[in-house]
Short mmCIF file of C-alpha atoms in Angstrom, two decimals:
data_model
loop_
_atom_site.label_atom_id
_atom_site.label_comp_id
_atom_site.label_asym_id
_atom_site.label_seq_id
_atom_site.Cartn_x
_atom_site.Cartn_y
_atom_site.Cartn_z
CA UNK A 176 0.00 0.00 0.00
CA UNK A 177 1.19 3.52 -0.58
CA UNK A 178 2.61 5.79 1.74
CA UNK A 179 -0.43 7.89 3.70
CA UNK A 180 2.44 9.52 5.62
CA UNK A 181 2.64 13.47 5.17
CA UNK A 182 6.67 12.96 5.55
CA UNK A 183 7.20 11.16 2.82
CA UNK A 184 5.98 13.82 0.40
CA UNK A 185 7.06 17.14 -0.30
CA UNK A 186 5.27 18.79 2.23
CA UNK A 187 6.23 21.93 4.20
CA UNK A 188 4.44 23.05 7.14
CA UNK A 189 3.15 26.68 7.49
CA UNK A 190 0.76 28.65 8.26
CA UNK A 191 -1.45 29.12 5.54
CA UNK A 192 -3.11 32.80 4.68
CA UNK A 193 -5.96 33.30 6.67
CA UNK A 194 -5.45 30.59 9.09
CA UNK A 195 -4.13 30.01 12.71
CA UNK A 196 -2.30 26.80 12.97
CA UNK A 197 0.78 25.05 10.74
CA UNK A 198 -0.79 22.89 8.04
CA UNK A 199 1.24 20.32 5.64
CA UNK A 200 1.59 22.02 2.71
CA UNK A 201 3.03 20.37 -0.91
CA UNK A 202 5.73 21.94 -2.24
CA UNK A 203 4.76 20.70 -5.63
CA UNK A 204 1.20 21.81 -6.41
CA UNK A 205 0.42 24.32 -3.02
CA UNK A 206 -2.21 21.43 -2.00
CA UNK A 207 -2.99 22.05 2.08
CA UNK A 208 -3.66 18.47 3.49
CA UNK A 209 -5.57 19.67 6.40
CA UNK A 210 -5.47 16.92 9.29
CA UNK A 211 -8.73 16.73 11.58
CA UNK A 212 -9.71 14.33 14.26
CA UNK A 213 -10.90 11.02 12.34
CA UNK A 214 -14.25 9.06 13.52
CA UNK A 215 -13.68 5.33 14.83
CA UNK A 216 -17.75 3.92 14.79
CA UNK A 217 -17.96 0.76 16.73
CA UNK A 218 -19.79 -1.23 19.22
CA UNK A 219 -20.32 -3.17 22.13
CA UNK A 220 -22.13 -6.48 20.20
CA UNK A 221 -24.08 -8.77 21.97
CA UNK A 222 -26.18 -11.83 21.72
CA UNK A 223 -27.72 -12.91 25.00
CA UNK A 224 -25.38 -13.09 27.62
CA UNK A 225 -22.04 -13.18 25.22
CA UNK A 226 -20.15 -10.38 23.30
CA UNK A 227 -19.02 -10.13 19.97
CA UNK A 228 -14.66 -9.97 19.63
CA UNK A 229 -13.01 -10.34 16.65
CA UNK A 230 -9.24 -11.17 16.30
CA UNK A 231 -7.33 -9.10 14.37
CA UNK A 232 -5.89 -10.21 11.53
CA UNK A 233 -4.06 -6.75 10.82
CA UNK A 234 -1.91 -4.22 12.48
CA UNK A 235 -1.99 -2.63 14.70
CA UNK A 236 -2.20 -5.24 17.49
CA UNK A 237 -2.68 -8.25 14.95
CA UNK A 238 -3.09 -11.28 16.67
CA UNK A 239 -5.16 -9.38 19.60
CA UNK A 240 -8.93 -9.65 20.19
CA UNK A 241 -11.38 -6.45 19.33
CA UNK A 242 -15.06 -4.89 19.01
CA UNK A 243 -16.27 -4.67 15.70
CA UNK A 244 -15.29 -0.67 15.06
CA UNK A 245 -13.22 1.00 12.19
CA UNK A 246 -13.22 4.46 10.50
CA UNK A 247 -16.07 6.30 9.54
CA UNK A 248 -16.74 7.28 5.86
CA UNK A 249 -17.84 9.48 4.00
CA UNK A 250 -21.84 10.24 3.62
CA UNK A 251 -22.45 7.32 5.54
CA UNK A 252 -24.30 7.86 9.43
CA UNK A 253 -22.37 7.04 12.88
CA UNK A 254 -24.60 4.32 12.93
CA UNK A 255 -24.55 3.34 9.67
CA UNK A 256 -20.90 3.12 9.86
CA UNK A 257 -20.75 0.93 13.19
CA UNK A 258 -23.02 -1.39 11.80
CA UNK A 259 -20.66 -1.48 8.11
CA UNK A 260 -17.96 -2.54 10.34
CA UNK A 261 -19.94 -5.43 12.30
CA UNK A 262 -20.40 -6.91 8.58
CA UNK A 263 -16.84 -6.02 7.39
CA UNK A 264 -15.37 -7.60 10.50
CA UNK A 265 -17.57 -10.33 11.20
CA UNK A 266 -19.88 -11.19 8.67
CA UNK A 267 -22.24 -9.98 11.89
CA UNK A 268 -25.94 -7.98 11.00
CA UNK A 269 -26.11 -5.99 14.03
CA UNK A 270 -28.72 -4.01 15.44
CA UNK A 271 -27.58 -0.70 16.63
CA UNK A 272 -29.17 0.47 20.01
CA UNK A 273 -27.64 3.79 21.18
CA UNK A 274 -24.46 5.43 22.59
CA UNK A 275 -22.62 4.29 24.97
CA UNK A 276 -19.46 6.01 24.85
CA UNK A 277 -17.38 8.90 23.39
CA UNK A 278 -13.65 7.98 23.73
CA UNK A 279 -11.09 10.86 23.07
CA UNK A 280 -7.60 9.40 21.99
CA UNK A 281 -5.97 12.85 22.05
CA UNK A 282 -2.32 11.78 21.35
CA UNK A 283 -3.26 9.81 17.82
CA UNK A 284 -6.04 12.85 17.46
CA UNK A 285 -9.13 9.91 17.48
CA UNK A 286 -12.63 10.23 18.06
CA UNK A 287 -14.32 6.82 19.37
CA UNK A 288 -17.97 6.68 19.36
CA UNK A 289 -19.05 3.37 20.37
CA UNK A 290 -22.91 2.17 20.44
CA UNK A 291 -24.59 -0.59 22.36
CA UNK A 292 -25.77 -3.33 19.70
CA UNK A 293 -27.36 -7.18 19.80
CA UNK A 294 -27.19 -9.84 17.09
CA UNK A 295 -30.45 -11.11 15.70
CA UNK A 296 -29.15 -14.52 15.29
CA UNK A 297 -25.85 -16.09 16.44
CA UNK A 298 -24.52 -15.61 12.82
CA UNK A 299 -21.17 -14.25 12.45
CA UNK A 300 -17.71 -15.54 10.71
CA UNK A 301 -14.41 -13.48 9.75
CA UNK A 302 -14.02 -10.99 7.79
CA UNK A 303 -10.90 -10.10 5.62
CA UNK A 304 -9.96 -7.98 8.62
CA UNK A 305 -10.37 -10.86 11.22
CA UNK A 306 -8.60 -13.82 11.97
CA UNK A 307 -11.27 -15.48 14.09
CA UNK A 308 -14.53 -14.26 15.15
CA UNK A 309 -16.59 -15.79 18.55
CA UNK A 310 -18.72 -15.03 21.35
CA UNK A 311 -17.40 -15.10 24.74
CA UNK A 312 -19.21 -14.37 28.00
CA UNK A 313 -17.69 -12.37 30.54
CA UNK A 314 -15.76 -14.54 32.53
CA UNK A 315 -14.65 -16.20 29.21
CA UNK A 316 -13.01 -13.00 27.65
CA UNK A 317 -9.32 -13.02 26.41
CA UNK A 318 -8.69 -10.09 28.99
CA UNK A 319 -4.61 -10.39 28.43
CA UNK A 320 -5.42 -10.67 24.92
CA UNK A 321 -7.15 -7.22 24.19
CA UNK A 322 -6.35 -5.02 21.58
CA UNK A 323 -6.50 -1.67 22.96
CA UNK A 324 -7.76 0.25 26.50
CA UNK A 325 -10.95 1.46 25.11
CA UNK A 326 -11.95 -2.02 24.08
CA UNK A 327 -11.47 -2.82 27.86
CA UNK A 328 -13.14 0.61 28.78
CA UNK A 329 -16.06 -0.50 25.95
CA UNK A 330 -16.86 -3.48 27.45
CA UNK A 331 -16.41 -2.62 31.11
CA UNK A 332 -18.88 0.20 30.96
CA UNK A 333 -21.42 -1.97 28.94
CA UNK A 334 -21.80 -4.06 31.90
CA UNK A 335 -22.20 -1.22 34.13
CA UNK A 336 -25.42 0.07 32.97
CA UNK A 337 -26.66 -3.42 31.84
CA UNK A 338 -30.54 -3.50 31.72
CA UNK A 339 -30.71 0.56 32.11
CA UNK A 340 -32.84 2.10 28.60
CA UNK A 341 -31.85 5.77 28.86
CA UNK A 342 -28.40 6.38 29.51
CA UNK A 343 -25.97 9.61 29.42
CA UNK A 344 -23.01 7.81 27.78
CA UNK A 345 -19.62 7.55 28.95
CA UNK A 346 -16.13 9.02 28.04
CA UNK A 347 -12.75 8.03 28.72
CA UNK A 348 -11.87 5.38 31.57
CA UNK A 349 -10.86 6.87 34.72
CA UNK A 350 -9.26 5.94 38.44
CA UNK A 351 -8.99 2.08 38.61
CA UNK A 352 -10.43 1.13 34.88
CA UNK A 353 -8.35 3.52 33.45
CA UNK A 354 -5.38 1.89 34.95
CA UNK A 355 -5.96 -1.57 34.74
CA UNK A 356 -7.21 -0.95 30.87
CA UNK A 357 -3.12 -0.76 30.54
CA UNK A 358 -2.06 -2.77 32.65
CA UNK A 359 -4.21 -6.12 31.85
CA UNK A 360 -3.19 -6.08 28.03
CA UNK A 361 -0.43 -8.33 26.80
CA UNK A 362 2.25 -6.27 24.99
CA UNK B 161 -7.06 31.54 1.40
CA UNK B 162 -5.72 29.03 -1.28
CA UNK B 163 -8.04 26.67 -2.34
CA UNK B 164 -8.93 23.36 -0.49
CA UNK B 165 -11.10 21.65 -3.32
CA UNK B 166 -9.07 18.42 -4.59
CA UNK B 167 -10.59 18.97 -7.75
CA UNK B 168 -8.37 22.60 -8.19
CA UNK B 169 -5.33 20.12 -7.96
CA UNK B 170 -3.82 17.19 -10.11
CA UNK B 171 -5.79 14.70 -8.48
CA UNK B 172 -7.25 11.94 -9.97
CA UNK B 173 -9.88 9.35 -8.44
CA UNK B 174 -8.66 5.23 -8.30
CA UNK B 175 -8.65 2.72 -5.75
CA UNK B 176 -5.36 2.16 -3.78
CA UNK B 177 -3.70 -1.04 -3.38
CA UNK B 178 -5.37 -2.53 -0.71
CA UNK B 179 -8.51 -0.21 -0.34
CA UNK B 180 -11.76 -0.80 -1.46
CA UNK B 181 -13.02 2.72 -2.51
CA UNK B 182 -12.15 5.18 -4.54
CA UNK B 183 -9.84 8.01 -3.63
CA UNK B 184 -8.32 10.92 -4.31
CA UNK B 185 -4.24 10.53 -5.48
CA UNK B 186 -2.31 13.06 -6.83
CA UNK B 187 -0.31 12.26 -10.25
CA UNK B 188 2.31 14.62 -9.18
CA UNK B 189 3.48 12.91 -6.46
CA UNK B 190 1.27 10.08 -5.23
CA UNK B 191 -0.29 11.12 -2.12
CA UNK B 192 -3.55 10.10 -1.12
CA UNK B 193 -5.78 12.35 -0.17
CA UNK B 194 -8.72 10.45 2.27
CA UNK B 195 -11.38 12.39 3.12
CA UNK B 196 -13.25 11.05 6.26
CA UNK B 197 -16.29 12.62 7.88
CA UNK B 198 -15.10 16.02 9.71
CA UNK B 199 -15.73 16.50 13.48
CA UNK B 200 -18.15 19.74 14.20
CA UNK B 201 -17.87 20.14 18.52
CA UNK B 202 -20.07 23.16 19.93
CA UNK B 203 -22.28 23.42 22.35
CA UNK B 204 -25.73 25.22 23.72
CA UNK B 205 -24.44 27.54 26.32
CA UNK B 206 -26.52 29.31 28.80
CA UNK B 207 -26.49 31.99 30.90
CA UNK B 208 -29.23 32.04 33.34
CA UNK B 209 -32.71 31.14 31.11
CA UNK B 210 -30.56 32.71 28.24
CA UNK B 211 -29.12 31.50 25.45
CA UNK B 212 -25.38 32.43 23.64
CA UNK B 213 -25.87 33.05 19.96
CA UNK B 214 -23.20 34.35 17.41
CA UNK B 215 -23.92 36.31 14.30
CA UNK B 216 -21.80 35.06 11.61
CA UNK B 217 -19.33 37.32 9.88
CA UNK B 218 -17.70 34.45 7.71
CA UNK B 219 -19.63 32.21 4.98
CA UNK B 220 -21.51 30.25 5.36
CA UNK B 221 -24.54 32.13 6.06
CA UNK B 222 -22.50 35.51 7.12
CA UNK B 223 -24.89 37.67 8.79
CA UNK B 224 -26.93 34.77 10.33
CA UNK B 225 -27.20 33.33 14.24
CA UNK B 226 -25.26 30.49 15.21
CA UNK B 227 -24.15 28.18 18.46
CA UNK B 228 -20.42 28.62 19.17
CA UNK B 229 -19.05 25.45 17.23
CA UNK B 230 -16.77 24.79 14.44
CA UNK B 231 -14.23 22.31 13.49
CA UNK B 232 -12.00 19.91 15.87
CA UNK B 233 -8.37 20.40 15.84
CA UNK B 234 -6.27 17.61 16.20
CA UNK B 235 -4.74 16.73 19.58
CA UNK B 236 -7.96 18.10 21.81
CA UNK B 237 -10.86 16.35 23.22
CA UNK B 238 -14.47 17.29 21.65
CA UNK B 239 -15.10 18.90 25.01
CA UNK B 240 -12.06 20.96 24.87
CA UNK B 241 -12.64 21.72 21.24
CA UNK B 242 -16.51 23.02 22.25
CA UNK B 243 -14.75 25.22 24.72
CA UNK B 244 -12.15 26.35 22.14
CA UNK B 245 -14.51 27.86 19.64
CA UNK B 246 -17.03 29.42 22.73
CA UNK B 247 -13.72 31.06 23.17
CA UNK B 248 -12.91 31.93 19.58
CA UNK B 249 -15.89 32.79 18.34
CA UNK B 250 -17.49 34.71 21.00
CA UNK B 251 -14.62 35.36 23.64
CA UNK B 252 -16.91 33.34 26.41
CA UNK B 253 -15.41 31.02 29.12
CA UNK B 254 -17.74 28.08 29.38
CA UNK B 255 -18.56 25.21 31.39
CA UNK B 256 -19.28 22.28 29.35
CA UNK B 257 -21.54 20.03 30.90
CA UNK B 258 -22.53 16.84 29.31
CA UNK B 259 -23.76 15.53 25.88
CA UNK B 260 -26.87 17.13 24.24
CA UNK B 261 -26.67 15.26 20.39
CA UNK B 262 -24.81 14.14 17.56
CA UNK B 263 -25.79 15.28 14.71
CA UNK B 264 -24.97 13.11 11.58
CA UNK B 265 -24.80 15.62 8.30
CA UNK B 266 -24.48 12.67 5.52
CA UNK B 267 -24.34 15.00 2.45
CA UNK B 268 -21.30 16.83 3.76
CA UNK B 269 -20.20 14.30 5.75
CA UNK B 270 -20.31 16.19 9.13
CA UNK B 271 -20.65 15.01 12.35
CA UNK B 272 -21.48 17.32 15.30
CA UNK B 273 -21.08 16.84 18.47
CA UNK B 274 -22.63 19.21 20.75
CA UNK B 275 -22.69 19.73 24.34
CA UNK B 276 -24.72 21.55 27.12
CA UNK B 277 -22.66 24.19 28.38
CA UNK B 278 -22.87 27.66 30.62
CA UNK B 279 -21.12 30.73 31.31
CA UNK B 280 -20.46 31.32 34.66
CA UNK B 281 -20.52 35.27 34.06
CA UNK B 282 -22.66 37.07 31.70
CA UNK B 283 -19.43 38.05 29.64
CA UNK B 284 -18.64 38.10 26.14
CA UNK B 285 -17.79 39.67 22.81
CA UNK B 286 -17.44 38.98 19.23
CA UNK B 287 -14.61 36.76 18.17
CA UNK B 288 -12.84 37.36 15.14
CA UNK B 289 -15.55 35.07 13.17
CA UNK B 290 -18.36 36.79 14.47
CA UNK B 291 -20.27 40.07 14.11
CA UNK B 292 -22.03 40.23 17.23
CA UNK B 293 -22.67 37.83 20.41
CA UNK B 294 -25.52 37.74 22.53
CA UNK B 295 -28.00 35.95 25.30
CA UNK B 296 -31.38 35.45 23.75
CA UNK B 297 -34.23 34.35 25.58
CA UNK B 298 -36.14 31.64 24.16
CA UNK B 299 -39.08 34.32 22.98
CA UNK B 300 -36.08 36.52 21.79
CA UNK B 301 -34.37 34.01 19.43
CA UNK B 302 -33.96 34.97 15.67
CA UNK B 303 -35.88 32.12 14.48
CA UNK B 304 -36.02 33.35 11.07
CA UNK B 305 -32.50 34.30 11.06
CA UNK B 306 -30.75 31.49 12.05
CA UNK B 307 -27.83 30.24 10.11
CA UNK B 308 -28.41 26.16 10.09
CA UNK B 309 -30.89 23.53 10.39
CA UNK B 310 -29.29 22.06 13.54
CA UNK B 311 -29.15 25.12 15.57
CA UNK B 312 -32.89 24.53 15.58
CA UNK B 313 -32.43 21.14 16.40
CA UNK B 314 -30.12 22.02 19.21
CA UNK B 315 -32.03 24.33 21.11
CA UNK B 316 -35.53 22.64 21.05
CA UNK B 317 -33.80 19.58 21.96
CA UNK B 318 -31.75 21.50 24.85
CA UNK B 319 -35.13 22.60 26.14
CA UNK B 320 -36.66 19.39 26.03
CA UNK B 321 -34.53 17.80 28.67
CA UNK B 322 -33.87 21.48 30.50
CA UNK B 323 -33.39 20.62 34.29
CA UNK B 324 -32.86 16.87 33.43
CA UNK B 325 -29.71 15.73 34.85
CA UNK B 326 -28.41 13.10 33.23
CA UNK B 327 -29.81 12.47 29.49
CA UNK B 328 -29.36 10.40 26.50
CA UNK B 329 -27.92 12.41 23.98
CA UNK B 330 -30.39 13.35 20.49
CA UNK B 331 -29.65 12.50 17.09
CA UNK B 332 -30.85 14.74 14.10
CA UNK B 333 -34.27 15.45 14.58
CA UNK B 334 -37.15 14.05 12.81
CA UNK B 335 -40.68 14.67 12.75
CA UNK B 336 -41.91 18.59 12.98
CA UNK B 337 -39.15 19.61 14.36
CA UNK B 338 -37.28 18.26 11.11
CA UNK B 339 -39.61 19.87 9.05
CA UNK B 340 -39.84 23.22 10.69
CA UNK B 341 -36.13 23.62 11.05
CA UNK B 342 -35.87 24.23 7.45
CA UNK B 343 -39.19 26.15 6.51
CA UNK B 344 -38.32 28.59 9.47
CA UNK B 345 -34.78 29.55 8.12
CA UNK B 346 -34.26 32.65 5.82
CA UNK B 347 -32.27 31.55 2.73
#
């Protein structure tokens, strides 16, 4: 795959006229590639008592079990988008219930908004993006083998408001979850 | 400002190695230029029964009455972002309080994210983006002379779940409130 990083291309950064901050800015053809915040969609899938993980079968953290969740594109909903990657990622038709988190990832400048979803049917399989896809109920849950804190965060909060309808949804981890999100994942 | 439409550039559209949609890459020099959905954070911010409205002074929609929001910068959290353009765009300190809505805005691709917020101290002035700032009372909104469909959506929605502590968060409204947002506006 081609580069997508701004450093291998003749790029300067300035401050383009009219603006605040230092953009990239191409040498060649005066193209600004403005960088904002980019959308992860995803969600907490279950089907009765289980959850939805699929294992990764890319990098980052390839090897390393995940929620269905991936970039958002264009024209599509938030929605829309977390239910895309269900199917992209596990084959999985998911019904998408409502928020459950905003996750800021300041240092890689990510968004995570993460829904509350069930399967119909126990139907799922991998995707190109997957290695392996399965349900796993709580106590069965590769916790060592986690891709990333939020995941942790995702599912953690999930189970805290289990059974409520209306609820204000969550951000970031904090105090113990927030540390143990780190510390529990296999390196 | 130089322009930021692709199509002013030597761009043309093809799939990437290893993508499945089109994008755009430049036959200068190869970069890819992905566009993902953009990141909109503002908020409804109050001041006693007031609200904090901004009258435009950039398009689109100069001259009209907005909620302090605009883009996400990278590196920021959407509730530091909200705070960021309160502060920009009408030189208010605000308290942002919780989630009000997202907003999904599929034919540009937007997503907002707004918040509740408040000033602790009836102060403000126009930012460099706006022509005037001001606390409205519901009766003393510009209705007609508001700048977009979801600043409707934002306040109605605000005062539907006004003392409410802790709500879930709106999505674009539908109904008469959906309808109304755009007959009311002047174009």
């Amino acid at each position: 795959m081609a580069s997508t990083n701004p450093n291998d291309f003749k790029f300067i950064r300035e401050i383009p006229e009219g603006d605040d901050l230092e953009r990239h800015v191409c040498t060649d053809c005066g193209w600004i590639h403005y960088e904002n915040p980019k959308i992860v969609v995803g969600s907490v899938v279950t089907y009765e008592d289980k959850f939805l993980l699929c294992r990764r079968a890319i990098e980052p953290r390839k090897g390393f079990w995940t929620l269905p969740a991936g970039f958002m594109e264009q024209k599509e909903t938030t929605e829309e988008g977390a239910a895309r990657e269900a199917w992209e990622e596990a084959e999985a038709k998911i019904i998408v219930e409502d928020l459950l988190a905003i996750y800021n990832v300041t240092h890689i400048s990510q968004v995570q908004i993460m829904y509350r979803a069930h399967l119909e049917a126990p139907e799922y399989k991998p995707g190109k993006e997957s290695l392996e896809v399965d349900l796993f109920a709580w106590d069965e849950i590769p916790w060592d083998q986690l891709a990333f804190p939020t995941v942790v965060w995702a599912l953690h909060q999930y189970r805290d408001v289990k059974g409520q309808k209306h609820i204000a949804p969550f951000g970031n981890a904090t105090g113990d979850l927030y540390k143990q999100s780190f510390e529990m994942l296999t390196r």
